[in-house]
PDB file of C-alpha atoms in Angstrom:
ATOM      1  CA  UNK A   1      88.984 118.789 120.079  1.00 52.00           C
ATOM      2  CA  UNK A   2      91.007 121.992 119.709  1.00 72.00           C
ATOM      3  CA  UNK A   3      91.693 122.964 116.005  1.00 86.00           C
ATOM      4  CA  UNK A   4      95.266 124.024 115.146  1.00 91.00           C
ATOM      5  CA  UNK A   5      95.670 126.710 113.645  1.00 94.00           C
ATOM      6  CA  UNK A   6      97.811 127.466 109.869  1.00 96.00           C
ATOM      7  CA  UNK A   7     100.746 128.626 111.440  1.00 97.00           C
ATOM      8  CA  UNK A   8     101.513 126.143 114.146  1.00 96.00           C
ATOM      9  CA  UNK A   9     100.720 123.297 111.717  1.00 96.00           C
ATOM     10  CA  UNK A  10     102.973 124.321 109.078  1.00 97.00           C
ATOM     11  CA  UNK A  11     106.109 125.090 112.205  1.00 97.00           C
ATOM     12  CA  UNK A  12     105.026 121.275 112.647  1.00 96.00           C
ATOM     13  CA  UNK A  13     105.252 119.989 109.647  1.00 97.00           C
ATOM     14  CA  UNK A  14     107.959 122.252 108.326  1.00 97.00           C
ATOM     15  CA  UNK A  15     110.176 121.004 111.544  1.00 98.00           C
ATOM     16  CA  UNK A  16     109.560 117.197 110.608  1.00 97.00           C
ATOM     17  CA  UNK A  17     110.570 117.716 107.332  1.00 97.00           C
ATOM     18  CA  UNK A  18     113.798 119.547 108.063  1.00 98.00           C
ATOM     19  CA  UNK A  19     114.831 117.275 111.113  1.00 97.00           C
ATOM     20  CA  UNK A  20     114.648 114.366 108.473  1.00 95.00           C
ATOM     21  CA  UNK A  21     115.893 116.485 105.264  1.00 97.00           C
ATOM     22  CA  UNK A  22     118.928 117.267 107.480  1.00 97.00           C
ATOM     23  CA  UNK A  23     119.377 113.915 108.597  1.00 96.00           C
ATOM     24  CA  UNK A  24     119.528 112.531 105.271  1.00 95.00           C
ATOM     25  CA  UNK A  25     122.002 114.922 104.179  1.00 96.00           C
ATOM     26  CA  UNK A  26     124.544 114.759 106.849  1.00 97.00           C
ATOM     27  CA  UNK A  27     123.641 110.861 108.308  1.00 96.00           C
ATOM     28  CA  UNK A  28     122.790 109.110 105.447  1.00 96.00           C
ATOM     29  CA  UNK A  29     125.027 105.748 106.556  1.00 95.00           C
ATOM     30  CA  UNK A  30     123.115 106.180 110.250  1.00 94.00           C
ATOM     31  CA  UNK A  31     119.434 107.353 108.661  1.00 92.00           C
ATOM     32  CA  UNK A  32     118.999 104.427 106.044  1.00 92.00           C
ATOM     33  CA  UNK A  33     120.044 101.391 108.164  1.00 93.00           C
ATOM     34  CA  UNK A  34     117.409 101.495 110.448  1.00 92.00           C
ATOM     35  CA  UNK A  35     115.121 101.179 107.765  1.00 89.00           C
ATOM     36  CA  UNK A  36     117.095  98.163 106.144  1.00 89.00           C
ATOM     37  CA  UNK A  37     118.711  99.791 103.806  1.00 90.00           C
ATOM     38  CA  UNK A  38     122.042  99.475 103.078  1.00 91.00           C
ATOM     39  CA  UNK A  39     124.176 102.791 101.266  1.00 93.00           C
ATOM     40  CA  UNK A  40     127.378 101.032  99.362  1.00 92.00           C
ATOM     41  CA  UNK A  41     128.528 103.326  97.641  1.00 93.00           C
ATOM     42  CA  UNK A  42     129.154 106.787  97.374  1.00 94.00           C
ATOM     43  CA  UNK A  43     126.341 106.951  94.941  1.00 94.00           C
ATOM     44  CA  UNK A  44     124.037 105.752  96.954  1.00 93.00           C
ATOM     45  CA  UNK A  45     124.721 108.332  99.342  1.00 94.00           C
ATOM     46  CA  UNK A  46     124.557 110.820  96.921  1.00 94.00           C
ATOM     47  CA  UNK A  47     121.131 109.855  96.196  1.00 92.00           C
ATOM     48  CA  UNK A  48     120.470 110.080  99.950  1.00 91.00           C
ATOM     49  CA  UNK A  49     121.609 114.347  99.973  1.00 93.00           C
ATOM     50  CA  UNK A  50     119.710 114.592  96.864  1.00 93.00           C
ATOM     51  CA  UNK A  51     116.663 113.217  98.422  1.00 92.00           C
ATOM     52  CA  UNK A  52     117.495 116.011 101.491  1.00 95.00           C
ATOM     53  CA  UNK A  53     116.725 119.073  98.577  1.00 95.00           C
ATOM     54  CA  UNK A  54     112.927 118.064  98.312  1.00 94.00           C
ATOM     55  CA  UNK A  55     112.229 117.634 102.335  1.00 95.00           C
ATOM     56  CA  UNK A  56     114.269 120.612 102.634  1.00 97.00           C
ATOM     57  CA  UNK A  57     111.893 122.594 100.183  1.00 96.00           C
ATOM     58  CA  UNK A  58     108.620 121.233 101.413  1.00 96.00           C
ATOM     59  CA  UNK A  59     110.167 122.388 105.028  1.00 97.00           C
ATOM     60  CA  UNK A  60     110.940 125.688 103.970  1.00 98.00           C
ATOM     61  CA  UNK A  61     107.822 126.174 101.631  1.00 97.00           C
ATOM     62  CA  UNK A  62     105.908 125.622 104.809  1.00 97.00           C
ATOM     63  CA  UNK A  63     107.672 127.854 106.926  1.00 97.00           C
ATOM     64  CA  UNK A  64     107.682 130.811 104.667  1.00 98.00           C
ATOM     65  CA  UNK A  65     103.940 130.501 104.137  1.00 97.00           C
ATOM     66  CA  UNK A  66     103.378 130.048 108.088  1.00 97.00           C
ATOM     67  CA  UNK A  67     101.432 133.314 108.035  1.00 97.00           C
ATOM     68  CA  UNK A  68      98.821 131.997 105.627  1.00 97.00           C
ATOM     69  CA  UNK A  69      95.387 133.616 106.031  1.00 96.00           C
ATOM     70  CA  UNK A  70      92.872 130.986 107.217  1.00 94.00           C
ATOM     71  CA  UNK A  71      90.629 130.275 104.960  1.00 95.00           C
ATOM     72  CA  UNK A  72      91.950 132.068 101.819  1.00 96.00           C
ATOM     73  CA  UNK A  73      92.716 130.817  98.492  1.00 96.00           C
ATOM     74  CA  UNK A  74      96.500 130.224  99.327  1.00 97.00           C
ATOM     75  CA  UNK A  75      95.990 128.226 102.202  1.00 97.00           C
ATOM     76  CA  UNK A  76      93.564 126.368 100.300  1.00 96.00           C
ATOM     77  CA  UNK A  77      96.410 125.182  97.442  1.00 97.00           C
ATOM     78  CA  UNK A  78      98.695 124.709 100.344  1.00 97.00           C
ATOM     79  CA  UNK A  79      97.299 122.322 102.150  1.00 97.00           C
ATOM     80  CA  UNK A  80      95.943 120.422  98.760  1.00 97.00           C
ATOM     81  CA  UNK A  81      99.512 120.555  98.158  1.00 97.00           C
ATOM     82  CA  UNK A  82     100.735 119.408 101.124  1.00 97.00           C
ATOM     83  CA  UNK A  83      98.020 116.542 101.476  1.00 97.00           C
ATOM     84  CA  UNK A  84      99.077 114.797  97.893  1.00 98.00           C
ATOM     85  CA  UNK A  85     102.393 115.052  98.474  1.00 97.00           C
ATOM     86  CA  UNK A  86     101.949 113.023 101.389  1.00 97.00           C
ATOM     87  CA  UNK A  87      99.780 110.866 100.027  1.00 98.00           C
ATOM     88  CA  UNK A  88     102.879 110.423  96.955  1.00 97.00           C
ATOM     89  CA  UNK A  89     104.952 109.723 100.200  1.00 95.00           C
ATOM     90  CA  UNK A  90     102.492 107.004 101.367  1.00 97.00           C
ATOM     91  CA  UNK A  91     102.350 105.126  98.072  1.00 97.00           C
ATOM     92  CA  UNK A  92     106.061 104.897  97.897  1.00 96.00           C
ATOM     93  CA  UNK A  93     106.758 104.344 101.181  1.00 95.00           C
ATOM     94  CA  UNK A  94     104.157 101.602 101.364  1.00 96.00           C
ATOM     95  CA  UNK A  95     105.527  99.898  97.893  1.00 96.00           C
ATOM     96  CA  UNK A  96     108.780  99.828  99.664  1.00 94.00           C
ATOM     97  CA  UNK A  97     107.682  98.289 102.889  1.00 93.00           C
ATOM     98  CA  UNK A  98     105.405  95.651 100.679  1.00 95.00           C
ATOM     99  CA  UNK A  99     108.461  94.649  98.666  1.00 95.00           C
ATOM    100  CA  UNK A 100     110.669  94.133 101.971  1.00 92.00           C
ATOM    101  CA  UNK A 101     112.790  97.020 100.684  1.00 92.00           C
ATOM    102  CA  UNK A 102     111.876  98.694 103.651  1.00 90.00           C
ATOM    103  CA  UNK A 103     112.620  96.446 106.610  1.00 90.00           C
ATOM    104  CA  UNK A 104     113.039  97.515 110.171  1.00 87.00           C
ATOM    105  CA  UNK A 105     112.205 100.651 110.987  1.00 88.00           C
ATOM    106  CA  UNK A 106     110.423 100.934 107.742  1.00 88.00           C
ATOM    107  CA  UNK A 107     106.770 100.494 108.609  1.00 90.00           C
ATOM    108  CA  UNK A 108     106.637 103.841 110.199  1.00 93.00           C
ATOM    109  CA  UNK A 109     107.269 105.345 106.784  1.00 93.00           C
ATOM    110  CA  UNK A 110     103.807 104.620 105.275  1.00 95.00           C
ATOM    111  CA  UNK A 111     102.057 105.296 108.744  1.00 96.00           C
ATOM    112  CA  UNK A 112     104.459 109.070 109.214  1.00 94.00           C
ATOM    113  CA  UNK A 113     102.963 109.711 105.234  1.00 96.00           C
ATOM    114  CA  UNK A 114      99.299 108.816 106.119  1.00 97.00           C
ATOM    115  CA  UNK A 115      99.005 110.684 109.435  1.00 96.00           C
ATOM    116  CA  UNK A 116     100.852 113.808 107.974  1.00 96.00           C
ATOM    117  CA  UNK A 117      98.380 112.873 104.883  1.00 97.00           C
ATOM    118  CA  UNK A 118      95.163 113.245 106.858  1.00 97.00           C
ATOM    119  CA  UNK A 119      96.488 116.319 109.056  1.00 95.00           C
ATOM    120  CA  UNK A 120      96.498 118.140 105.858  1.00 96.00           C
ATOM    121  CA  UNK A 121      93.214 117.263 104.703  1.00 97.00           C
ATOM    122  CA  UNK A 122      91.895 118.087 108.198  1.00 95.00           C
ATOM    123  CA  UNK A 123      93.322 121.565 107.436  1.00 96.00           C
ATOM    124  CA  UNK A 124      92.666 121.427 103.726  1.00 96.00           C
ATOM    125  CA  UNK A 125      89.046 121.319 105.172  1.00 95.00           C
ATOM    126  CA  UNK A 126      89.453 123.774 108.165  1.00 92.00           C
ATOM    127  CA  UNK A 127      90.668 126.285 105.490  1.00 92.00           C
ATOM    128  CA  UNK A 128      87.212 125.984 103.019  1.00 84.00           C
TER     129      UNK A 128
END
């Protein structure tokens, strides 16, 4: 198998993030049913946009740091960085799916954390 390299893993990953960081800004009330969630109020919402801020800045951390040297000490942190947070993403999302606050769509939370999980620990180890 091919490996990837830095830069067109992190336009990858930096694209996912922003496609759902924009979503969640400007869809919220389309984004959240399909995962059985329901937004009531305009608080809820709110909560939604605010959510957008932290995709949004793990998609643009990613693409400004696209040129990463393989191997060096920065790619190293990134993709250490990049690995937990997903794995954060996979224990939340997976709580939520457990609990049946999740419903749906919801499953393929957990499962988009994990996979983006394990791609950056694949790198995380392609950059040693």
């Amino acid at each position: 198998m091919k490996k990837i390299n830095n830069r067109t893993f992190l336009i990858v990953h930096s694209s996912i993030y922003a496609i759902f960081a924009i979503t969640l800004l400007f869809l919220p009330q389309v984004m959240w049913p399909v995962y059985g969630l329901q937004l009531n109020d305009k608080y809820a919402i709110f909560l939604s946009q605010h959510n957008s801020i932290f995709l949004g800045g793990i998609a643009i951390l990613g693409f400004l740091f696209r040129d990463v040297e393989e191997g060096s000490k920065t790619a190293h942190k990134l993709f250490t960085g990049l690995m937990l947070t997903n794995i954060l993403g996979v224990i939340i999302t997976l709580y939520a799916a457990l609990t049946e606050i999740f419903v749906g769509f919801g499953w393929s939370d957990p499962a988009f954390f994990l996979l983006m999980a394990v791609m950056s620990y694949i790198k995380l180890n392609n950059n040693k």
